[in-house]
Short mmCIF file of N, CA and C in Angstrom, two decimals:
data_model
loop_
_atom_site.label_atom_id
_atom_site.label_comp_id
_atom_site.label_asym_id
_atom_site.label_seq_id
_atom_site.Cartn_x
_atom_site.Cartn_y
_atom_site.Cartn_z
N LEU T 1 -103.49 26.99 76.39
CA LEU T 1 -102.05 27.21 76.29
C LEU T 1 -101.27 26.11 76.99
N THR T 2 -101.83 25.55 78.06
CA THR T 2 -101.14 24.47 78.77
C THR T 2 -101.00 23.25 77.88
N LYS T 3 -102.01 22.97 77.08
CA LYS T 3 -101.93 21.83 76.17
C LYS T 3 -100.84 22.04 75.13
N PHE T 4 -100.71 23.25 74.60
CA PHE T 4 -99.63 23.55 73.65
C PHE T 4 -98.27 23.45 74.35
N ALA T 5 -98.16 24.00 75.54
CA ALA T 5 -96.89 24.01 76.26
C ALA T 5 -96.43 22.61 76.61
N SER T 6 -97.37 21.76 77.00
CA SER T 6 -97.01 20.43 77.48
C SER T 6 -97.01 19.37 76.38
N GLY T 7 -97.82 19.55 75.36
CA GLY T 7 -97.95 18.53 74.33
C GLY T 7 -98.99 17.47 74.68
N TYR T 8 -99.58 17.56 75.86
CA TYR T 8 -100.62 16.61 76.25
C TYR T 8 -101.98 17.20 75.88
N TYR T 9 -102.34 17.03 74.63
CA TYR T 9 -103.57 17.64 74.12
C TYR T 9 -104.83 16.91 74.60
N HIS T 10 -104.68 15.69 75.11
CA HIS T 10 -105.84 14.90 75.52
C HIS T 10 -106.30 15.18 76.95
N ILE T 11 -105.51 15.89 77.74
CA ILE T 11 -105.86 16.17 79.13
C ILE T 11 -107.00 17.18 79.18
N MET T 12 -108.04 16.86 79.95
CA MET T 12 -109.22 17.72 80.00
C MET T 12 -108.98 19.01 80.80
N ASP T 13 -108.36 18.91 81.97
CA ASP T 13 -108.14 20.09 82.81
C ASP T 13 -106.68 20.11 83.27
N PRO T 14 -105.78 20.53 82.38
CA PRO T 14 -104.36 20.43 82.70
C PRO T 14 -103.88 21.39 83.79
N GLN T 15 -104.70 22.34 84.21
CA GLN T 15 -104.29 23.27 85.26
C GLN T 15 -104.92 22.93 86.62
N MET T 16 -105.59 21.78 86.74
CA MET T 16 -106.28 21.46 87.98
C MET T 16 -105.31 21.36 89.16
N GLY T 17 -104.20 20.65 88.98
CA GLY T 17 -103.21 20.61 90.04
C GLY T 17 -103.16 19.32 90.84
N TYR T 18 -104.23 18.52 90.84
CA TYR T 18 -104.17 17.22 91.51
C TYR T 18 -103.35 16.29 90.64
N THR T 19 -102.25 15.77 91.19
CA THR T 19 -101.33 14.98 90.39
C THR T 19 -100.86 13.77 91.17
N ALA T 20 -100.80 12.62 90.51
CA ALA T 20 -100.20 11.41 91.07
C ALA T 20 -99.17 10.93 90.07
N LEU T 21 -97.99 10.60 90.56
CA LEU T 21 -96.92 10.14 89.68
C LEU T 21 -96.48 8.74 90.08
N ASN T 22 -96.13 7.94 89.10
CA ASN T 22 -95.56 6.63 89.33
C ASN T 22 -94.11 6.83 89.76
N LEU T 23 -93.68 6.13 90.78
CA LEU T 23 -92.32 6.29 91.28
C LEU T 23 -91.26 5.93 90.24
N LYS T 24 -91.62 5.12 89.25
CA LYS T 24 -90.65 4.72 88.23
C LYS T 24 -90.21 5.89 87.35
N ILE T 25 -91.03 6.94 87.26
CA ILE T 25 -90.71 8.08 86.40
C ILE T 25 -89.81 9.10 87.10
N PHE T 26 -89.74 9.07 88.44
CA PHE T 26 -88.99 10.08 89.19
C PHE T 26 -87.52 10.23 88.77
N PRO T 27 -86.79 9.15 88.54
CA PRO T 27 -85.38 9.34 88.14
C PRO T 27 -85.20 10.10 86.82
N TYR T 28 -86.23 10.15 86.00
CA TYR T 28 -86.14 10.81 84.70
C TYR T 28 -86.59 12.27 84.73
N LEU T 29 -87.10 12.70 85.85
CA LEU T 29 -87.66 14.05 85.96
C LEU T 29 -86.69 15.00 86.64
N GLU T 30 -86.69 16.24 86.21
CA GLU T 30 -85.89 17.29 86.85
C GLU T 30 -86.83 18.12 87.72
N LEU T 31 -87.32 17.51 88.80
CA LEU T 31 -88.32 18.16 89.64
C LEU T 31 -87.75 19.32 90.44
N THR T 32 -86.43 19.41 90.57
CA THR T 32 -85.84 20.54 91.28
C THR T 32 -86.05 21.84 90.50
N LYS T 33 -86.29 21.72 89.20
CA LYS T 33 -86.52 22.89 88.36
C LYS T 33 -87.99 23.30 88.30
N LEU T 34 -88.85 22.51 88.94
CA LEU T 34 -90.29 22.78 88.93
C LEU T 34 -90.59 24.07 89.68
N ILE T 35 -91.36 24.96 89.05
CA ILE T 35 -91.71 26.22 89.72
C ILE T 35 -92.57 25.92 90.95
N LYS T 36 -92.51 26.79 91.91
CA LYS T 36 -93.14 26.51 93.22
C LYS T 36 -94.58 27.01 93.35
N ARG T 37 -94.98 27.97 92.55
CA ARG T 37 -96.30 28.57 92.78
C ARG T 37 -97.24 28.27 91.62
N TYR T 38 -98.19 29.16 91.41
CA TYR T 38 -99.20 28.97 90.38
C TYR T 38 -98.54 28.74 89.02
N GLY T 39 -99.11 27.84 88.26
CA GLY T 39 -98.54 27.51 86.96
C GLY T 39 -97.77 26.20 87.00
N TYR T 40 -97.56 25.65 88.22
CA TYR T 40 -96.78 24.42 88.30
C TYR T 40 -97.42 23.24 87.57
N PRO T 41 -98.77 23.12 87.48
CA PRO T 41 -99.31 21.96 86.75
C PRO T 41 -98.85 21.94 85.29
N GLY T 42 -98.86 23.09 84.64
CA GLY T 42 -98.39 23.15 83.26
C GLY T 42 -96.91 22.87 83.16
N HIS T 43 -96.14 23.37 84.12
CA HIS T 43 -94.70 23.13 84.13
C HIS T 43 -94.40 21.65 84.38
N LEU T 44 -95.15 21.02 85.28
CA LEU T 44 -94.96 19.59 85.54
C LEU T 44 -95.28 18.77 84.29
N LEU T 45 -96.37 19.10 83.61
CA LEU T 45 -96.71 18.38 82.38
C LEU T 45 -95.62 18.57 81.32
N TYR T 46 -95.07 19.76 81.23
CA TYR T 46 -93.96 20.04 80.31
C TYR T 46 -92.77 19.12 80.62
N ILE T 47 -92.41 19.02 81.91
CA ILE T 47 -91.30 18.17 82.34
C ILE T 47 -91.61 16.70 82.03
N LEU T 48 -92.84 16.28 82.27
CA LEU T 48 -93.24 14.91 81.97
C LEU T 48 -93.13 14.61 80.48
N ASN T 49 -93.53 15.56 79.63
CA ASN T 49 -93.46 15.35 78.18
C ASN T 49 -92.01 15.21 77.73
N LEU T 50 -91.12 16.02 78.27
CA LEU T 50 -89.71 15.92 77.89
C LEU T 50 -89.14 14.55 78.27
N SER T 51 -89.76 13.90 79.27
CA SER T 51 -89.33 12.57 79.70
C SER T 51 -90.14 11.46 79.03
N ASP T 52 -91.01 11.82 78.08
CA ASP T 52 -91.87 10.86 77.38
C ASP T 52 -92.74 10.05 78.33
N ALA T 53 -93.21 10.67 79.40
CA ALA T 53 -94.07 10.00 80.37
C ALA T 53 -95.49 9.92 79.84
N LYS T 54 -96.14 8.79 80.08
CA LYS T 54 -97.54 8.65 79.72
C LYS T 54 -98.38 9.31 80.80
N VAL T 55 -99.43 10.02 80.37
CA VAL T 55 -100.28 10.78 81.28
C VAL T 55 -101.73 10.44 80.99
N ALA T 56 -102.52 10.33 82.05
CA ALA T 56 -103.94 10.03 81.89
C ALA T 56 -104.76 10.93 82.79
N ASP T 57 -105.98 11.19 82.35
CA ASP T 57 -106.95 11.88 83.20
C ASP T 57 -107.55 10.85 84.15
N VAL T 58 -107.66 11.22 85.40
CA VAL T 58 -108.33 10.38 86.38
C VAL T 58 -109.39 11.26 87.03
N GLU T 59 -110.60 10.77 87.08
CA GLU T 59 -111.68 11.59 87.63
C GLU T 59 -111.48 11.76 89.13
N VAL T 60 -111.44 13.01 89.55
CA VAL T 60 -111.23 13.36 90.95
C VAL T 60 -112.31 14.35 91.33
N LYS T 61 -112.89 14.15 92.51
CA LYS T 61 -113.87 15.10 93.01
C LYS T 61 -113.17 15.98 94.04
N PRO T 62 -112.85 17.22 93.66
CA PRO T 62 -112.13 18.08 94.60
C PRO T 62 -113.02 18.51 95.77
N HIS T 63 -112.40 18.61 96.92
CA HIS T 63 -113.11 19.08 98.11
C HIS T 63 -112.36 20.30 98.63
N TYR T 64 -113.00 21.44 98.53
CA TYR T 64 -112.38 22.68 98.96
C TYR T 64 -112.94 23.07 100.31
N GLY T 65 -112.08 23.64 101.12
CA GLY T 65 -112.51 24.13 102.43
C GLY T 65 -113.01 25.55 102.31
N GLU T 66 -112.88 26.28 103.37
CA GLU T 66 -113.36 27.66 103.43
C GLU T 66 -112.32 28.67 102.94
N GLU T 67 -111.11 28.16 102.60
CA GLU T 67 -110.05 29.09 102.19
C GLU T 67 -110.43 29.82 100.91
N LYS T 68 -109.80 30.98 100.75
CA LYS T 68 -110.04 31.78 99.55
C LYS T 68 -108.77 31.83 98.74
N SER T 69 -108.93 31.91 97.45
CA SER T 69 -107.79 31.95 96.55
C SER T 69 -107.02 33.25 96.73
N GLY T 70 -105.69 33.14 96.67
CA GLY T 70 -104.85 34.32 96.77
C GLY T 70 -104.44 34.84 95.39
N ILE T 71 -105.05 34.30 94.35
CA ILE T 71 -104.69 34.70 92.98
C ILE T 71 -105.20 36.10 92.69
N LYS T 72 -104.30 36.94 92.21
CA LYS T 72 -104.67 38.27 91.73
C LYS T 72 -104.59 38.19 90.21
N LEU T 73 -105.76 38.18 89.57
CA LEU T 73 -105.83 37.91 88.14
C LEU T 73 -105.00 38.85 87.28
N LEU T 74 -104.92 40.12 87.64
CA LEU T 74 -104.18 41.08 86.83
C LEU T 74 -102.69 40.79 86.78
N THR T 75 -102.15 40.15 87.80
CA THR T 75 -100.73 39.79 87.77
C THR T 75 -100.54 38.33 87.41
N PHE T 76 -101.47 37.47 87.80
CA PHE T 76 -101.34 36.03 87.56
C PHE T 76 -101.46 35.67 86.09
N ILE T 77 -102.47 36.18 85.41
CA ILE T 77 -102.72 35.77 84.02
C ILE T 77 -101.55 36.11 83.10
N PRO T 78 -101.00 37.35 83.13
CA PRO T 78 -99.85 37.61 82.26
C PRO T 78 -98.64 36.72 82.58
N LYS T 79 -98.40 36.45 83.88
CA LYS T 79 -97.28 35.58 84.25
C LYS T 79 -97.50 34.16 83.75
N LEU T 80 -98.72 33.65 83.88
CA LEU T 80 -99.03 32.30 83.42
C LEU T 80 -98.92 32.20 81.90
N ILE T 81 -99.44 33.19 81.20
CA ILE T 81 -99.35 33.19 79.73
C ILE T 81 -97.89 33.22 79.30
N TYR T 82 -97.08 34.07 79.93
CA TYR T 82 -95.66 34.14 79.61
C TYR T 82 -94.99 32.79 79.85
N LEU T 83 -95.26 32.16 81.01
CA LEU T 83 -94.67 30.87 81.34
C LEU T 83 -95.04 29.82 80.31
N LEU T 84 -96.32 29.74 79.95
CA LEU T 84 -96.77 28.70 79.03
C LEU T 84 -96.22 28.91 77.62
N ILE T 85 -96.12 30.15 77.17
CA ILE T 85 -95.54 30.42 75.85
C ILE T 85 -94.06 30.04 75.86
N LYS T 86 -93.36 30.40 76.95
CA LYS T 86 -91.94 30.04 77.07
C LYS T 86 -91.76 28.52 77.07
N LEU T 87 -92.62 27.79 77.80
CA LEU T 87 -92.54 26.34 77.83
C LEU T 87 -92.85 25.73 76.46
N PHE T 88 -93.81 26.31 75.74
CA PHE T 88 -94.13 25.82 74.39
C PHE T 88 -92.91 25.92 73.48
N PHE T 89 -92.28 27.11 73.43
CA PHE T 89 -91.11 27.28 72.57
C PHE T 89 -89.97 26.37 73.01
N SER T 90 -89.80 26.23 74.32
CA SER T 90 -88.74 25.37 74.84
C SER T 90 -88.98 23.91 74.44
N ARG T 91 -90.23 23.43 74.60
CA ARG T 91 -90.54 22.04 74.23
C ARG T 91 -90.33 21.81 72.74
N VAL T 92 -90.80 22.75 71.92
CA VAL T 92 -90.65 22.61 70.47
C VAL T 92 -89.18 22.53 70.09
N PHE T 93 -88.37 23.46 70.59
CA PHE T 93 -86.96 23.47 70.21
C PHE T 93 -86.19 22.29 70.79
N ARG T 94 -86.44 21.98 72.08
CA ARG T 94 -85.69 20.89 72.72
C ARG T 94 -86.09 19.53 72.16
N LYS T 95 -87.38 19.27 72.14
CA LYS T 95 -87.83 17.91 71.83
C LYS T 95 -88.12 17.69 70.35
N LEU T 96 -88.75 18.65 69.70
CA LEU T 96 -89.20 18.43 68.33
C LEU T 96 -88.20 18.86 67.27
N ILE T 97 -87.25 19.72 67.63
CA ILE T 97 -86.26 20.16 66.65
C ILE T 97 -84.87 19.58 66.98
N LEU T 98 -84.37 19.83 68.18
CA LEU T 98 -83.00 19.41 68.51
C LEU T 98 -82.86 17.91 68.71
N GLU T 99 -83.82 17.29 69.42
CA GLU T 99 -83.69 15.85 69.72
C GLU T 99 -83.94 14.96 68.52
N ASN T 100 -85.01 15.22 67.75
CA ASN T 100 -85.30 14.28 66.68
C ASN T 100 -85.78 14.91 65.37
N LEU T 101 -85.77 16.21 65.26
CA LEU T 101 -86.18 16.92 64.04
C LEU T 101 -87.41 16.26 63.40
N SER T 102 -88.50 16.31 64.13
CA SER T 102 -89.74 15.67 63.70
C SER T 102 -90.50 16.56 62.72
N PRO T 103 -91.50 16.00 62.03
CA PRO T 103 -92.33 16.82 61.14
C PRO T 103 -92.99 17.99 61.88
N ALA T 104 -93.39 17.77 63.14
CA ALA T 104 -93.98 18.86 63.93
C ALA T 104 -92.94 19.95 64.14
N GLY T 105 -91.73 19.57 64.48
CA GLY T 105 -90.67 20.53 64.70
C GLY T 105 -90.34 21.34 63.46
N ILE T 106 -90.28 20.67 62.32
CA ILE T 106 -90.00 21.36 61.06
C ILE T 106 -91.11 22.34 60.72
N SER T 107 -92.36 21.91 60.89
CA SER T 107 -93.49 22.81 60.61
C SER T 107 -93.49 24.00 61.54
N TYR T 108 -93.29 23.75 62.84
CA TYR T 108 -93.23 24.86 63.79
C TYR T 108 -92.07 25.80 63.46
N LEU T 109 -90.91 25.23 63.10
CA LEU T 109 -89.74 26.06 62.77
C LEU T 109 -90.05 26.99 61.61
N PHE T 110 -90.66 26.46 60.55
CA PHE T 110 -91.03 27.31 59.41
C PHE T 110 -92.07 28.36 59.81
N SER T 111 -93.00 27.99 60.68
CA SER T 111 -94.01 28.97 61.11
C SER T 111 -93.34 30.08 61.92
N PHE T 112 -92.37 29.72 62.78
CA PHE T 112 -91.66 30.74 63.57
C PHE T 112 -90.85 31.65 62.66
N LEU T 113 -90.22 31.06 61.63
CA LEU T 113 -89.46 31.88 60.68
C LEU T 113 -90.37 32.89 59.98
N MET T 114 -91.55 32.44 59.58
CA MET T 114 -92.51 33.34 58.94
C MET T 114 -92.94 34.44 59.91
N LEU T 115 -93.26 34.04 61.15
CA LEU T 115 -93.78 35.00 62.13
C LEU T 115 -92.73 36.00 62.61
N PHE T 116 -91.51 35.52 62.86
CA PHE T 116 -90.50 36.38 63.47
C PHE T 116 -89.50 36.99 62.49
N VAL T 117 -89.47 36.50 61.25
CA VAL T 117 -88.56 37.07 60.26
C VAL T 117 -89.34 37.63 59.07
N GLY T 118 -90.10 36.77 58.39
CA GLY T 118 -90.80 37.19 57.18
C GLY T 118 -91.80 38.31 57.39
N VAL T 119 -92.70 38.12 58.33
CA VAL T 119 -93.75 39.12 58.56
C VAL T 119 -93.17 40.46 59.03
N PRO T 120 -92.25 40.47 60.01
CA PRO T 120 -91.70 41.79 60.42
C PRO T 120 -90.94 42.50 59.29
N LEU T 121 -90.13 41.78 58.53
CA LEU T 121 -89.37 42.41 57.46
C LEU T 121 -90.30 42.98 56.38
N LEU T 122 -91.28 42.18 56.00
CA LEU T 122 -92.21 42.64 54.96
C LEU T 122 -93.14 43.74 55.48
N SER T 123 -93.49 43.68 56.76
CA SER T 123 -94.30 44.75 57.35
C SER T 123 -93.52 46.06 57.37
N GLN T 124 -92.25 45.97 57.75
CA GLN T 124 -91.40 47.16 57.76
C GLN T 124 -91.29 47.73 56.35
N ARG T 125 -91.12 46.88 55.37
CA ARG T 125 -91.03 47.33 53.97
C ARG T 125 -92.34 47.98 53.52
N ALA T 126 -93.46 47.37 53.86
CA ALA T 126 -94.76 47.91 53.46
C ALA T 126 -95.00 49.27 54.11
N ILE T 127 -94.69 49.39 55.39
CA ILE T 127 -94.88 50.66 56.09
C ILE T 127 -93.97 51.73 55.51
N SER T 128 -92.72 51.37 55.28
CA SER T 128 -91.76 52.31 54.70
C SER T 128 -92.21 52.81 53.33
N LYS T 129 -92.63 51.89 52.48
CA LYS T 129 -93.11 52.28 51.14
C LYS T 129 -94.34 53.17 51.24
N TYR T 130 -95.24 52.82 52.16
CA TYR T 130 -96.47 53.61 52.31
C TYR T 130 -96.15 55.04 52.78
N LEU T 131 -95.23 55.15 53.75
CA LEU T 131 -94.88 56.47 54.27
C LEU T 131 -94.13 57.31 53.24
N ASN T 132 -93.29 56.66 52.42
CA ASN T 132 -92.50 57.39 51.43
C ASN T 132 -93.26 57.67 50.13
N ALA T 133 -94.02 56.69 49.65
CA ALA T 133 -94.65 56.82 48.34
C ALA T 133 -96.17 57.00 48.42
N GLY T 134 -96.74 56.73 49.59
CA GLY T 134 -98.18 56.88 49.73
C GLY T 134 -98.97 55.65 49.31
N TYR T 135 -98.27 54.58 48.98
CA TYR T 135 -98.96 53.32 48.62
C TYR T 135 -98.02 52.15 48.91
N ILE T 136 -98.62 50.95 48.96
CA ILE T 136 -97.84 49.72 49.15
C ILE T 136 -97.81 49.00 47.81
N PRO T 137 -96.61 48.73 47.28
CA PRO T 137 -96.53 48.01 46.01
C PRO T 137 -97.23 46.65 46.10
N GLU T 138 -97.83 46.27 44.98
CA GLU T 138 -98.61 45.03 44.95
C GLU T 138 -97.77 43.82 45.38
N LEU T 139 -96.55 43.75 44.88
CA LEU T 139 -95.70 42.60 45.20
C LEU T 139 -95.37 42.54 46.69
N THR T 140 -95.16 43.68 47.32
CA THR T 140 -94.90 43.72 48.76
C THR T 140 -96.14 43.27 49.52
N PHE T 141 -97.30 43.75 49.11
CA PHE T 141 -98.55 43.36 49.76
C PHE T 141 -98.79 41.85 49.61
N ILE T 142 -98.57 41.32 48.42
CA ILE T 142 -98.77 39.89 48.18
C ILE T 142 -97.78 39.07 49.01
N ALA T 143 -96.51 39.52 49.07
CA ALA T 143 -95.51 38.80 49.86
C ALA T 143 -95.86 38.82 51.35
N LEU T 144 -96.31 39.97 51.85
CA LEU T 144 -96.69 40.08 53.25
C LEU T 144 -97.89 39.18 53.56
N THR T 145 -98.90 39.26 52.73
CA THR T 145 -100.09 38.43 52.92
C THR T 145 -99.73 36.94 52.85
N SER T 146 -98.89 36.58 51.90
CA SER T 146 -98.46 35.18 51.76
C SER T 146 -97.69 34.72 52.99
N SER T 147 -96.86 35.58 53.54
CA SER T 147 -96.10 35.22 54.75
C SER T 147 -97.03 34.95 55.92
N ILE T 148 -98.04 35.78 56.06
CA ILE T 148 -99.01 35.59 57.15
C ILE T 148 -99.78 34.28 56.94
N ILE T 149 -100.20 34.03 55.73
CA ILE T 149 -100.93 32.78 55.43
C ILE T 149 -100.03 31.58 55.65
N LEU T 150 -98.77 31.66 55.20
CA LEU T 150 -97.83 30.55 55.39
C LEU T 150 -97.56 30.30 56.87
N PHE T 151 -97.49 31.37 57.67
CA PHE T 151 -97.34 31.19 59.11
C PHE T 151 -98.47 30.32 59.65
N PHE T 152 -99.72 30.67 59.33
CA PHE T 152 -100.85 29.90 59.83
C PHE T 152 -100.84 28.47 59.31
N ILE T 153 -100.51 28.28 58.06
CA ILE T 153 -100.48 26.92 57.49
C ILE T 153 -99.43 26.08 58.19
N PHE T 154 -98.20 26.60 58.29
CA PHE T 154 -97.13 25.85 58.94
C PHE T 154 -97.45 25.59 60.41
N PHE T 155 -98.02 26.59 61.10
CA PHE T 155 -98.35 26.41 62.51
C PHE T 155 -99.42 25.34 62.69
N LEU T 156 -100.46 25.39 61.86
CA LEU T 156 -101.53 24.39 61.99
C LEU T 156 -101.03 22.99 61.66
N PHE T 157 -100.16 22.87 60.66
CA PHE T 157 -99.56 21.56 60.38
C PHE T 157 -98.67 21.13 61.55
N GLY T 158 -97.97 22.07 62.17
CA GLY T 158 -97.17 21.75 63.34
C GLY T 158 -98.03 21.19 64.46
N VAL T 159 -99.17 21.83 64.70
CA VAL T 159 -100.10 21.35 65.73
C VAL T 159 -100.60 19.95 65.36
N LEU T 160 -101.00 19.77 64.11
CA LEU T 160 -101.49 18.46 63.66
C LEU T 160 -100.45 17.37 63.90
N PHE T 161 -99.21 17.61 63.47
CA PHE T 161 -98.14 16.63 63.66
C PHE T 161 -97.81 16.46 65.14
N ASP T 162 -97.85 17.54 65.91
CA ASP T 162 -97.58 17.51 67.33
C ASP T 162 -98.59 16.62 68.06
N VAL T 163 -99.85 16.79 67.75
CA VAL T 163 -100.90 15.97 68.36
C VAL T 163 -100.66 14.50 68.02
N GLN T 164 -100.33 14.21 66.76
CA GLN T 164 -100.08 12.83 66.34
C GLN T 164 -98.88 12.23 67.06
N GLU T 165 -97.81 12.99 67.18
CA GLU T 165 -96.60 12.49 67.82
C GLU T 165 -96.80 12.26 69.31
N ASN T 166 -97.69 13.02 69.94
CA ASN T 166 -97.90 12.88 71.39
C ASN T 166 -99.02 11.91 71.73
N LYS T 167 -99.65 11.29 70.74
CA LYS T 167 -100.72 10.32 71.03
C LYS T 167 -100.19 9.13 71.82
N GLU T 168 -98.94 8.76 71.59
CA GLU T 168 -98.38 7.62 72.30
C GLU T 168 -98.16 7.91 73.78
N LEU T 169 -98.21 9.18 74.18
CA LEU T 169 -98.05 9.55 75.58
C LEU T 169 -99.38 9.57 76.32
N HIS T 170 -100.41 9.08 75.67
CA HIS T 170 -101.75 9.02 76.26
C HIS T 170 -101.90 7.65 76.94
N SER T 171 -102.02 7.67 78.24
CA SER T 171 -102.19 6.43 79.00
C SER T 171 -103.68 6.24 79.25
N LYS T 172 -104.15 5.04 79.07
CA LYS T 172 -105.58 4.77 79.25
C LYS T 172 -105.88 4.13 80.55
#
């Protein structure tokens, strides 16, 4: 999810947290908006992507002391998932749709329309018909199935275009 949220699909461990930044990028970053606790690596990568910063993996050997993690998985995982999904939608709308209306943005936009408009409306119609008549009309079933398939097609094309557009942000 961090790779989707940030757009840096080439990073091997985007949640590791060890980060070094070039001082030249600081004026372009809104680091005051960076969250303070767990999840900040994904949020930092999101901010870097909005600034078109190049990012590279650097091999680091972490050295941990005797401390124990304070993460409580039952509360941490839902919060992190929510954060990363929110960052993904924000990056798509801000950078891929509003700033330059890229092919990735258009594909994602159509996939979101299918997921949040087409599928719910057709699902509601199918359920209503089934409850009232005892069956789902063929055309409703075909439209619902097509909407679900179109969502996946548009989303996968969005990912494909997104990966291509973010290749230039890969620093070697």
